[in-house]
Coordinates of C-alpha atoms in Angstrom, one line a residue:
M1 CA -35.9 -5.3 -33.5
R2 CA -38.4 -3.5 -31.2
E3 CA -36.3 -4.6 -28.2
L4 CA -33.5 -2.4 -29.5
L5 CA -35.6 0.7 -29.4
F6 CA -33.6 2.1 -26.5
L7 CA -30.6 2.2 -28.7
V8 CA -32.2 4.8 -31.0
P9 CA -31.7 7.6 -28.4
G10 CA -29.1 5.7 -26.5
L11 CA -26.4 5.5 -29.3
P12 CA -26.3 9.3 -29.9
L13 CA -26.2 9.8 -26.2
L14 CA -23.3 7.3 -25.8
G15 CA -21.5 9.0 -28.7
A16 CA -21.9 12.4 -26.9
A17 CA -20.5 10.9 -23.7
I18 CA -17.5 9.3 -25.4
L19 CA -16.7 12.5 -27.2
M20 CA -16.9 14.6 -24.0
L21 CA -14.8 12.1 -22.0
G22 CA -12.3 11.7 -24.8
A23 CA -11.9 15.4 -25.4
G24 CA -8.3 16.2 -26.3
R25 CA -7.4 12.5 -26.5
L26 CA -9.1 11.5 -29.8
S27 CA -8.1 12.3 -33.3
A28 CA -10.3 14.4 -35.5
R29 CA -11.1 11.4 -37.7
A30 CA -12.1 9.4 -34.6
E31 CA -14.3 12.3 -33.4
A32 CA -16.1 12.5 -36.7
A33 CA -16.5 8.8 -36.9
I34 CA -18.0 8.5 -33.4
G35 CA -20.3 11.4 -33.9
T36 CA -21.6 10.4 -37.4
L37 CA -21.7 6.6 -36.9
S38 CA -23.6 6.8 -33.6
V39 CA -26.4 8.6 -35.3
G40 CA -26.1 6.6 -38.5
I41 CA -26.5 3.3 -36.7
A42 CA -29.4 4.7 -34.7
A43 CA -31.0 5.6 -38.0
L44 CA -30.5 2.1 -39.4
I45 CA -32.1 0.6 -36.2
A46 CA -35.0 3.1 -36.5
F47 CA -35.7 2.1 -40.1
S48 CA -35.4 -1.6 -39.2
I49 CA -37.9 -1.1 -36.4
A50 CA -40.2 0.8 -38.8
A51 CA -40.1 -2.0 -41.3
G52 CA -41.0 -4.5 -38.5
F53 CA -43.7 -2.2 -37.2
M54 CA -45.5 -1.8 -40.5
L55 CA -45.2 -5.5 -41.3
S56 CA -46.4 -6.6 -37.9
P57 CA -48.0 -3.8 -35.9
P58 CA -47.9 -4.3 -32.1
V59 CA -51.1 -5.0 -30.1
G60 CA -52.9 -1.8 -29.4
D61 CA -50.8 0.0 -32.1
A62 CA -48.0 0.9 -29.7
Y63 CA -45.0 -0.8 -28.2
R64 CA -43.9 0.3 -24.8
Q65 CA -40.4 -0.2 -23.3
V66 CA -39.8 0.7 -19.7
L67 CA -36.2 1.6 -18.8
W68 CA -36.6 2.6 -15.2
R69 CA -38.8 4.5 -12.7
W70 CA -38.0 8.0 -11.6
F71 CA -39.7 7.9 -8.3
D72 CA -42.9 6.8 -6.6
V73 CA -44.4 9.4 -4.3
G74 CA -48.0 9.8 -3.3
G75 CA -49.2 7.6 -6.0
L76 CA -47.3 9.5 -8.7
A77 CA -44.8 7.2 -10.3
P78 CA -43.4 8.6 -13.5
E79 CA -41.2 6.3 -15.6
I80 CA -38.5 6.6 -18.1
A81 CA -40.3 4.6 -20.8
L82 CA -40.3 4.7 -24.5
R83 CA -43.5 4.5 -26.5
L84 CA -43.3 3.5 -30.2
D85 CA -46.5 4.3 -32.1
P86 CA -47.1 5.6 -35.6
L87 CA -46.6 9.2 -34.5
S88 CA -43.3 8.6 -32.7
L89 CA -42.2 6.3 -35.5
V90 CA -42.5 9.1 -38.1
M91 CA -40.6 11.5 -35.8
I92 CA -37.6 9.1 -35.1
L93 CA -37.3 8.4 -38.8
V94 CA -37.1 12.1 -39.6
T95 CA -34.8 13.0 -36.7
S96 CA -32.3 10.2 -37.1
G97 CA -32.4 10.0 -40.9
V98 CA -32.0 13.7 -41.6
G99 CA -29.8 14.1 -38.5
F100 CA -27.3 11.5 -40.0
F101 CA -26.9 13.4 -43.2
I102 CA -26.4 16.6 -41.4
H103 CA -23.7 14.9 -39.3
L104 CA -22.0 13.6 -42.5
F105 CA -22.0 17.0 -44.1
S106 CA -20.6 18.5 -40.9
T107 CA -17.5 16.3 -41.0
E108 CA -16.3 18.3 -44.0
F109 CA -17.9 21.6 -43.3
M110 CA -16.3 21.9 -39.8
A111 CA -13.0 20.3 -40.7
G112 CA -10.1 22.2 -39.1
E113 CA -12.4 24.2 -36.8
E114 CA -11.4 24.7 -33.2
G115 CA -13.5 22.4 -30.9
Y116 CA -14.2 19.8 -33.6
G117 CA -14.9 17.0 -31.1
R118 CA -16.9 19.4 -28.9
Y119 CA -19.1 20.2 -31.9
F120 CA -20.0 16.6 -32.6
A121 CA -20.6 15.9 -28.9
Y122 CA -23.1 18.7 -28.8
L123 CA -24.7 17.6 -32.1
N124 CA -25.0 14.0 -30.8
L125 CA -26.6 15.2 -27.6
F126 CA -29.0 17.4 -29.6
V127 CA -30.2 14.4 -31.6
A128 CA -30.4 12.2 -28.4
A129 CA -32.5 14.8 -26.6
M130 CA -34.9 15.1 -29.5
L131 CA -35.3 11.3 -29.9
L132 CA -36.1 11.1 -26.1
L133 CA -38.6 13.9 -26.5
V134 CA -40.5 12.1 -29.3
L135 CA -40.3 8.6 -27.9
A136 CA -41.2 9.6 -24.3
D137 CA -44.2 7.7 -22.9
D138 CA -44.3 10.1 -19.9
F139 CA -44.6 13.9 -19.8
L140 CA -41.6 14.1 -17.4
A141 CA -39.3 12.2 -19.8
L142 CA -40.7 14.4 -22.6
F143 CA -39.9 17.5 -20.6
A144 CA -36.3 16.2 -20.0
G145 CA -35.9 15.9 -23.8
W146 CA -37.6 19.2 -24.3
E147 CA -35.1 21.0 -22.0
G148 CA -32.3 19.0 -23.5
V149 CA -32.9 20.4 -27.0
G150 CA -33.1 23.9 -25.4
L151 CA -29.7 23.4 -23.8
C152 CA -28.1 22.0 -26.9
S153 CA -29.4 24.8 -29.0
Y154 CA -27.7 27.2 -26.6
L155 CA -24.4 25.4 -26.8
L156 CA -24.5 25.1 -30.6
I157 CA -25.8 28.6 -31.5
G158 CA -23.0 30.0 -29.4
F159 CA -20.4 27.4 -30.6
W160 CA -18.1 30.1 -32.0
W161 CA -18.1 31.7 -28.6
R162 CA -15.2 34.0 -29.1
D163 CA -17.5 36.4 -31.0
P164 CA -19.7 38.1 -28.3
A165 CA -22.6 38.4 -30.8
N166 CA -22.8 34.6 -31.0
G167 CA -23.0 34.3 -27.2
L168 CA -25.7 37.0 -27.2
A169 CA -27.7 35.1 -29.8
A170 CA -27.4 31.8 -27.8
R171 CA -28.5 33.5 -24.6
K172 CA -31.4 35.1 -26.4
A173 CA -32.6 31.7 -27.8
F174 CA -32.3 30.2 -24.3
I175 CA -34.1 32.9 -22.4
V176 CA -36.9 33.4 -24.9
T177 CA -37.7 29.7 -25.1
R178 CA -37.6 29.5 -21.3
I179 CA -40.6 31.8 -21.2
G180 CA -42.6 29.3 -23.1
D181 CA -41.1 26.4 -21.2
T182 CA -42.3 28.0 -17.9
A183 CA -45.9 27.9 -19.2
F184 CA -45.4 24.4 -20.4
M185 CA -44.1 23.3 -16.9
I186 CA -47.1 24.9 -15.2
G187 CA -49.3 23.0 -17.6
L188 CA -47.6 19.7 -16.7
L189 CA -48.1 20.4 -13.0
L190 CA -51.8 20.9 -13.7
I191 CA -52.0 17.7 -15.6
A192 CA -50.3 15.8 -12.8
T193 CA -52.5 17.3 -10.0
R194 CA -55.8 17.3 -11.9
L195 CA -55.5 14.1 -13.9
G196 CA -53.4 12.1 -11.4
T197 CA -50.8 10.9 -13.9
L198 CA -48.0 12.1 -16.1
N199 CA -48.3 9.2 -18.5
I200 CA -49.2 10.8 -21.8
A201 CA -51.7 8.2 -23.0
Q202 CA -53.4 7.9 -19.6
A203 CA -53.5 11.7 -19.2
M204 CA -55.3 12.1 -22.5
Q205 CA -57.8 9.3 -21.6
H206 CA -58.4 10.8 -18.2
A207 CA -58.9 14.3 -19.7
S208 CA -61.5 12.9 -22.1
A209 CA -63.3 11.2 -19.3
M210 CA -63.1 13.9 -16.6
W211 CA -63.3 17.2 -18.6
H212 CA -66.0 18.4 -20.9
T213 CA -65.5 20.2 -24.2
G214 CA -65.0 23.9 -23.8
G215 CA -64.4 23.6 -20.0
A216 CA -62.1 26.0 -18.2
M217 CA -59.5 23.5 -17.1
P218 CA -58.8 21.8 -20.5
T219 CA -58.7 25.3 -22.1
L220 CA -56.2 26.6 -19.5
V221 CA -54.0 23.5 -19.8
A222 CA -54.1 23.7 -23.6
F223 CA -53.1 27.4 -23.6
L224 CA -50.2 26.6 -21.3
L225 CA -49.0 23.9 -23.7
I226 CA -49.4 26.4 -26.5
G227 CA -47.0 28.6 -24.6
G228 CA -44.3 25.9 -24.7
A229 CA -45.0 25.1 -28.3
V230 CA -44.7 28.7 -29.6
G231 CA -41.4 29.1 -27.8
K232 CA -39.8 26.0 -29.2
S233 CA -41.3 26.4 -32.7
A234 CA -40.6 30.1 -33.0
Q235 CA -44.2 31.2 -33.5
L236 CA -45.7 34.5 -32.5
P237 CA -45.1 36.1 -30.0
L238 CA -41.9 34.1 -29.1
Q239 CA -40.4 34.0 -32.6
T240 CA -37.6 36.5 -32.2
W241 CA -34.9 34.1 -31.2
L242 CA -34.8 32.1 -34.5
P243 CA -33.3 34.6 -37.0
D244 CA -30.5 35.4 -34.5
A245 CA -29.9 31.6 -34.1
M246 CA -28.2 31.8 -37.5
A247 CA -25.0 32.7 -35.5
G248 CA -24.3 29.0 -35.2
P249 CA -22.6 26.9 -37.9
T250 CA -24.8 26.2 -40.9
P251 CA -25.3 22.5 -40.2
V252 CA -26.5 23.4 -36.8
S253 CA -29.1 25.7 -38.4
A254 CA -30.1 22.7 -40.6
L255 CA -30.5 20.5 -37.6
I256 CA -32.5 23.0 -35.5
H257 CA -34.8 24.0 -38.4
A258 CA -35.3 20.6 -40.1
A259 CA -35.1 17.7 -37.7
T260 CA -35.1 18.8 -34.1
M261 CA -36.0 21.9 -32.0
V262 CA -38.6 23.9 -34.1
T263 CA -40.6 20.8 -34.8
A264 CA -41.0 20.0 -31.1
G265 CA -43.9 22.3 -30.7
V266 CA -45.8 20.8 -33.6
Y267 CA -45.2 17.3 -32.2
L268 CA -46.4 18.4 -28.7
I269 CA -49.7 19.7 -30.0
A270 CA -50.2 16.6 -32.3
R271 CA -49.4 14.3 -29.4
T272 CA -51.9 16.0 -27.1
H273 CA -54.6 16.5 -29.8
A274 CA -57.2 14.8 -27.5
L275 CA -56.7 17.7 -25.1
F276 CA -57.0 20.3 -27.8
Q277 CA -60.2 18.8 -29.1
L278 CA -61.6 19.5 -25.6
A279 CA -60.5 23.1 -25.9
P280 CA -61.8 24.5 -29.2
V281 CA -60.8 28.0 -28.4
A282 CA -57.2 27.0 -27.8
Q283 CA -57.1 24.9 -30.9
A284 CA -58.5 27.8 -33.0
T285 CA -55.8 30.0 -31.4
V286 CA -53.1 27.6 -32.7
G287 CA -54.4 28.2 -36.2
V288 CA -54.6 32.0 -35.8
I289 CA -51.0 32.0 -34.5
G290 CA -49.8 29.9 -37.4
G291 CA -51.6 32.1 -40.0
A292 CA -50.2 35.3 -38.5
T293 CA -46.7 33.9 -38.2
L294 CA -46.6 32.5 -41.8
L295 CA -47.5 35.9 -43.2
L296 CA -45.2 37.9 -40.9
A297 CA -42.2 35.6 -41.6
G298 CA -42.9 35.6 -45.3
F299 CA -42.8 39.3 -45.7
S300 CA -39.8 39.5 -43.4
A301 CA -37.9 37.0 -45.6
L302 CA -38.5 39.3 -48.6
A303 CA -36.4 42.0 -46.9
Q304 CA -33.4 39.9 -46.0
N305 CA -30.1 39.9 -47.8
D306 CA -28.4 37.2 -45.7
I307 CA -29.1 33.8 -47.2
K308 CA -29.3 32.1 -43.8
R309 CA -31.8 34.6 -42.4
I310 CA -34.0 34.2 -45.5
L311 CA -34.1 30.5 -44.7
A312 CA -34.7 31.2 -41.0
Y313 CA -37.8 33.3 -41.7
S314 CA -38.9 30.6 -44.2
T315 CA -38.8 28.1 -41.3
M316 CA -41.0 30.3 -39.2
S317 CA -43.4 30.5 -42.1
Q318 CA -43.5 26.8 -42.8
I319 CA -44.0 25.9 -39.1
G320 CA -46.8 28.5 -39.3
Y321 CA -48.4 26.3 -42.0
M322 CA -48.2 23.3 -39.6
F323 CA -49.8 25.3 -36.9
V324 CA -52.6 26.2 -39.3
A325 CA -53.1 22.5 -40.0
L326 CA -53.2 21.7 -36.2
G327 CA -55.6 24.6 -35.7
V328 CA -58.2 23.3 -38.2
G329 CA -57.8 19.7 -37.1
A330 CA -55.8 18.6 -40.1
W331 CA -53.5 16.6 -37.8
Q332 CA -52.1 14.2 -40.4
A333 CA -51.5 17.1 -42.9
A334 CA -49.4 18.8 -40.2
M335 CA -47.2 15.7 -39.8
F336 CA -47.0 15.3 -43.6
H337 CA -45.7 18.8 -44.0
L338 CA -43.3 18.3 -41.1
M339 CA -41.8 15.3 -42.9
T340 CA -41.4 17.0 -46.3
H341 CA -40.2 20.3 -44.7
A342 CA -37.5 18.4 -42.8
C343 CA -36.1 17.1 -46.1
F344 CA -36.2 20.3 -48.2
K345 CA -35.2 22.6 -45.4
A346 CA -32.2 20.5 -44.5
L347 CA -31.4 20.5 -48.2
L348 CA -31.6 24.3 -48.4
F349 CA -29.4 24.9 -45.3
L350 CA -26.8 22.4 -46.4
S351 CA -26.8 23.8 -49.9
A352 CA -26.3 27.3 -48.4
G353 CA -23.5 25.9 -46.3
A354 CA -21.9 24.3 -49.4
I355 CA -22.1 27.8 -51.0
T356 CA -20.6 29.8 -48.1
M357 CA -17.8 27.3 -47.5
R358 CA -16.6 28.0 -51.1
L359 CA -17.1 31.8 -50.8
H360 CA -15.0 32.5 -47.7
H361 CA -18.3 32.2 -45.6
E362 CA -19.9 35.1 -47.4
Q363 CA -23.7 35.0 -46.8
N364 CA -25.0 38.2 -48.5
I365 CA -26.8 37.1 -51.7
F366 CA -25.9 40.4 -53.4
R367 CA -22.2 39.5 -53.0
M368 CA -22.7 36.1 -54.7
G369 CA -23.9 36.0 -58.3
G370 CA -23.2 33.6 -61.2
L371 CA -23.0 30.5 -58.9
A372 CA -25.2 28.3 -61.1
R373 CA -22.2 27.6 -63.4
R374 CA -19.5 27.8 -60.8
L375 CA -21.1 25.6 -58.1
P376 CA -23.5 23.3 -60.0
A377 CA -24.0 20.8 -57.1
A378 CA -24.9 23.5 -54.6
F379 CA -27.1 25.2 -57.3
L380 CA -29.0 22.1 -58.1
G381 CA -29.6 21.3 -54.4
F382 CA -30.7 24.8 -53.6
L383 CA -32.9 25.0 -56.7
I384 CA -34.7 21.7 -55.8
G385 CA -35.1 22.8 -52.1
S386 CA -36.4 26.2 -53.2
A387 CA -38.9 24.5 -55.6
A388 CA -40.1 22.2 -52.8
L389 CA -40.4 25.2 -50.4
A390 CA -42.3 27.2 -52.9
A391 CA -44.6 24.1 -53.5
L392 CA -43.9 24.0 -57.2
P393 CA -46.9 22.0 -58.5
V394 CA -46.7 18.2 -59.2
V395 CA -42.9 17.8 -59.2
T396 CA -42.0 18.6 -55.5
A397 CA -42.9 17.0 -52.2
G398 CA -43.7 20.4 -50.7
F399 CA -46.6 20.8 -53.1
Y400 CA -48.5 17.8 -51.8
S401 CA -48.0 18.5 -48.1
K402 CA -48.9 22.2 -48.4
E403 CA -51.9 21.3 -50.6
A404 CA -53.1 18.9 -47.8
I405 CA -52.9 21.8 -45.3
L406 CA -54.8 24.2 -47.5
S407 CA -57.4 21.6 -48.3
G408 CA -57.9 20.9 -44.6
A409 CA -58.2 24.6 -43.9
W410 CA -60.9 25.1 -46.6
A411 CA -62.8 22.0 -45.4
D412 CA -62.9 23.4 -41.8
G413 CA -65.5 26.1 -42.6
N414 CA -65.6 29.8 -42.1
G415 CA -62.6 30.2 -39.8
G416 CA -60.7 27.8 -41.9
R417 CA -61.4 29.8 -45.0
V418 CA -59.7 32.8 -43.5
L419 CA -56.6 30.7 -42.7
W420 CA -56.8 29.2 -46.2
A421 CA -56.6 32.7 -47.6
A422 CA -53.6 33.5 -45.4
G423 CA -52.0 30.2 -46.5
L424 CA -52.6 31.1 -50.2
I425 CA -51.0 34.6 -49.8
G426 CA -48.2 32.9 -47.9
A427 CA -47.7 30.5 -50.9
F428 CA -47.4 33.4 -53.3
V429 CA -44.9 35.2 -51.0
T430 CA -42.9 32.0 -50.4
G431 CA -42.3 31.6 -54.1
L432 CA -41.4 35.2 -54.4
Y433 CA -38.8 35.4 -51.6
I434 CA -37.1 32.1 -52.1
F435 CA -36.7 32.5 -55.9
R436 CA -35.5 36.1 -55.3
A437 CA -32.6 34.4 -53.4
V438 CA -32.1 31.9 -56.2
F439 CA -32.0 34.4 -59.1
I440 CA -29.8 36.9 -57.2
A441 CA -27.3 34.4 -55.9
F442 CA -27.0 32.0 -58.8
F443 CA -27.5 34.1 -61.9
G444 CA -26.1 37.4 -63.1
E445 CA -22.5 38.7 -62.6
A446 CA -20.2 37.0 -60.1
H447 CA -19.1 39.2 -57.2
T448 CA -17.0 36.8 -55.0
E449 CA -14.2 34.4 -55.9
V450 CA -15.0 30.7 -55.5
T451 CA -12.2 28.6 -53.8
G452 CA -11.6 25.0 -52.8
R453 CA -13.5 21.8 -53.8
Y454 CA -16.3 19.6 -52.4
G455 CA -15.8 16.1 -51.2
W456 CA -18.3 13.2 -51.2
R457 CA -19.4 14.1 -47.7
V458 CA -21.0 17.3 -49.1
V459 CA -22.4 15.9 -52.3
V460 CA -24.0 12.7 -50.9
P461 CA -26.2 14.5 -48.4
L462 CA -27.3 17.0 -51.0
A463 CA -28.1 14.2 -53.5
V464 CA -30.2 12.1 -51.0
L465 CA -32.1 15.1 -49.6
S466 CA -32.8 16.4 -53.2
T467 CA -34.3 13.0 -54.0
L468 CA -36.5 13.0 -51.0
S469 CA -37.5 16.6 -51.7
V470 CA -38.8 15.6 -55.1
F471 CA -40.3 12.1 -54.4
G472 CA -41.1 12.3 -50.7
G473 CA -44.6 13.6 -51.4
L474 CA -45.6 10.4 -53.2
I475 CA -46.5 8.8 -49.9
E476 CA -49.6 10.9 -49.7
L477 CA -51.4 12.1 -52.8
P478 CA -54.8 13.9 -53.2
P479 CA -57.6 12.3 -55.1
A480 CA -56.7 14.3 -58.3
F481 CA -53.3 12.5 -58.3
G482 CA -54.5 8.9 -57.5
H483 CA -55.4 9.3 -53.8
V484 CA -52.4 7.5 -52.3
T485 CA -52.8 7.3 -48.5
L486 CA -49.7 5.5 -47.1
L487 CA -49.0 8.1 -44.4
S488 CA -52.6 8.7 -43.4
N489 CA -53.1 4.9 -43.1
L490 CA -50.1 4.7 -40.8
L491 CA -51.1 7.6 -38.6
A492 CA -54.8 6.7 -38.5
P493 CA -54.6 4.8 -35.2
V494 CA -53.2 7.8 -33.4
L495 CA -54.4 10.9 -35.3
P496 CA -57.8 11.8 -36.7
T497 CA -58.1 11.8 -40.5
T498 CA -57.4 15.1 -42.3
P499 CA -60.6 16.6 -43.8
E500 CA -60.4 17.1 -47.6
A501 CA -62.0 19.9 -49.6
P502 CA -63.9 18.6 -52.6
G503 CA -62.9 19.3 -56.2
I504 CA -59.8 20.2 -58.1
G505 CA -60.4 23.9 -58.2
L506 CA -58.7 24.7 -54.9
L507 CA -55.7 22.7 -55.9
V508 CA -55.4 24.7 -59.1
V509 CA -55.7 28.0 -57.2
A510 CA -53.0 26.9 -54.7
S511 CA -50.7 25.9 -57.6
L512 CA -51.3 29.3 -59.4
A513 CA -50.3 31.2 -56.2
S514 CA -46.9 29.4 -56.0
V515 CA -46.3 29.7 -59.8
L516 CA -47.2 33.4 -59.8
G517 CA -44.8 34.1 -56.9
I518 CA -42.0 32.4 -58.7
G519 CA -42.8 34.2 -62.0
L520 CA -42.8 37.6 -60.3
A521 CA -39.4 36.8 -58.7
A522 CA -38.1 36.0 -62.2
V523 CA -39.5 39.3 -63.6
L524 CA -38.0 41.4 -60.7
Y525 CA -34.7 39.6 -59.9
L526 CA -33.5 37.5 -62.8
R527 CA -31.8 40.6 -64.3
P528 CA -28.9 42.1 -62.4
S529 CA -30.1 43.4 -59.0
R530 CA -28.8 45.8 -56.4
P531 CA -29.5 45.7 -52.7
P532 CA -33.0 47.3 -52.0
A533 CA -33.3 50.9 -50.9
E534 CA -33.7 51.2 -47.2
T535 CA -37.2 52.6 -47.0
A536 CA -39.1 52.7 -43.8
L537 CA -41.2 49.7 -44.9
W538 CA -38.1 47.7 -45.9
R539 CA -36.5 48.4 -42.5
F540 CA -39.7 47.3 -40.8
W541 CA -39.7 43.9 -42.4
H542 CA -35.9 43.6 -42.4
K543 CA -36.2 43.8 -38.6
G544 CA -38.9 41.1 -38.4
A545 CA -41.7 43.6 -37.9
C546 CA -39.6 45.3 -35.2
F547 CA -40.6 42.8 -32.5
D548 CA -37.1 42.9 -31.0
Q549 CA -37.3 46.7 -30.7
L550 CA -40.8 46.4 -29.2
Y551 CA -39.7 43.9 -26.6
D552 CA -36.6 45.8 -25.8
R553 CA -38.5 49.0 -25.0
A554 CA -41.5 47.4 -23.3
L555 CA -39.7 44.7 -21.3
V556 CA -35.9 44.7 -21.3
Q557 CA -35.2 48.4 -20.7
P558 CA -37.8 48.8 -17.9
V559 CA -36.3 45.8 -16.1
L560 CA -32.7 47.1 -16.5
A561 CA -33.8 50.6 -15.3
A562 CA -35.5 49.1 -12.2
A563 CA -32.3 47.1 -11.5
R564 CA -30.1 50.2 -11.8
A565 CA -32.5 52.2 -9.6
G566 CA -32.5 49.5 -6.9
R567 CA -28.8 49.0 -6.9
D568 CA -28.3 51.0 -3.7
E569 CA -31.5 50.1 -1.8
V570 CA -31.5 50.6 2.0
V571 CA -32.3 46.9 2.6
D572 CA -28.9 46.2 1.0
L573 CA -27.1 47.9 3.9
A574 CA -28.0 45.0 6.3
Y575 CA -26.4 42.5 3.9
D576 CA -23.4 44.7 3.3
G577 CA -23.0 44.9 7.1
V578 CA -23.0 41.1 7.3
V579 CA -20.3 41.0 4.7
Q580 CA -18.1 43.5 6.5
I581 CA -18.5 41.6 9.8
V582 CA -17.4 38.4 8.1
R583 CA -14.4 40.1 6.5
A584 CA -13.4 41.6 9.9
L585 CA -13.5 38.2 11.6
H586 CA -11.5 36.7 8.8
R587 CA -8.8 39.4 9.2
A588 CA -8.7 38.9 12.9
A589 CA -8.4 35.1 12.5
A590 CA -5.7 35.5 9.8
R591 CA -3.5 37.4 12.3
T592 CA -3.2 34.3 14.4
Q593 CA -1.4 32.5 11.6
N594 CA 2.0 34.2 12.2
G595 CA 4.2 31.1 11.5
Q596 CA 5.7 30.9 15.1
V597 CA 5.5 27.3 16.3
R598 CA 5.8 28.2 20.1
F599 CA 2.8 30.6 19.6
Y600 CA 0.7 27.7 18.2
A601 CA 1.9 25.4 21.0
A602 CA 0.9 27.9 23.6
G603 CA -2.5 28.3 22.0
L604 CA -3.0 24.5 22.1
T605 CA -2.0 24.4 25.8
V606 CA -4.2 27.2 26.9
G607 CA -7.1 25.8 24.9
S608 CA -6.6 22.3 26.4
I609 CA -6.5 23.7 30.0
L610 CA -9.7 25.6 29.4
L611 CA -11.5 22.5 28.0
I612 CA -10.3 20.4 31.0
A613 CA -11.4 23.1 33.5
I614 CA -14.8 23.4 31.9
A615 CA -15.2 19.6 32.1
V616 CA -14.1 19.5 35.8
L617 CA -16.3 22.4 36.8
R618 CA -19.4 20.9 35.2

């Protein structure tokens, strides 16, 4: 089955091409079938390859499939090649598997919408780009997938383009992430010129051989890669695009947050961990960024009334946990949480979509109420997803993956202890903000009429993702629960083992933090609640700590002011003069086109005589 690896990204790409070329000529049913089945078959192939990979690992723990060579100039010969190793295997299972259920949900959620086929074309292209990114054997191919997910996020966030606010949100996401991408591209240029290769594995080997730990060059390159990672994964200081990305359809939000774009930065750092081990300062910075982001996003989520924005800030926070894990060297724990987060975050967004599609697309939790008895399927899905997000002890997958991160942070020493404390506070706040949404939206008095019914295409994804959100953590258990190490054994050839803190005491403390957060939410919000008073502190967190306002005043407005001031610069007069000359020549030439045939014949005759005369005289 490994020979079919190219079909994993190839089938979604083919589906996107068929949908684009067949626009206006395919029925809605055909568009949905092409979009969903292309990803579904890719997922089946991915799981078949995974089974074969684990039963019979390839020599060297990686399988390489070369598709074609980009170019060969000056000894630099980057290839479009796919590399299947344990890390990329985990990523393709997450991307294709969760992506399939999001596609299936979309067939019902987007039914009747204008641009139905265009939507599935973009969604297929998004999945294909992410699969290329994680399977790339070469930095150049990885960068192509990296930019592909950026393009698709722009297209899908602004899918409902008739509303100018949606177009603005799409442009914001595209521009903010381009800032990080510029740093990433400079980092790749340094890798190519200093290490002489863009092959990822070879570059990491050359870096370990040529650069010493703490050196200026590995530190510089690592910081440049961090720039790309924080842009794509919406971490400080490039996190401002993610809440506004909720302008897109809810399944798009599920795909961005669970299986594609925001996980790309985590994957990049994990894939290049050998470089970050040579740059301890850069690696520590990753942890600090994650710790700061998880707290900022958690407090911001507490001040949101829009259910999708609550989930958006929760994604920033959970990616922050993954950055903490990467920063303390708990590489496997970061990937474990990436997997569990993909399941419960997709479940939360799809459950939110199931709610809004029955409430006339109402997203304000204070206008919901009483949904537990009126929408039991959506309630159960959202409750399970919330419990996993809050790391409810023992019974949810999120508990085990978050515990692995906190354990790794504690085991890292003094710096890790600070990040452990931040993670502990974040666990408390997470339980508080997500169950605030649960109690307000699903209990109390109903405020909005429920209409319509669900089909199986909504219920099946919720059921499968709910199951994974509960039992998915059983692949990796701490010693107190039997010490199951299926995931760490799989990842061991490509990622260092996650350090573990001794004893059960830390696990109990982490459990109490989550439970206390949930308990406080019950005390504060289980009874009928009103929207919070708009105090200065509430407005500060509601606006995401006012980063948008800060950037607008410090960066956007000065640039716009400079552009307005330079609108009539003297240097522009020369260019305006060229324009006026060209226009005058055009008008003069246009006058010769008067429609009189004898005038044209005379012109041809005179011109011919002049040409003959010039030839004779010469």
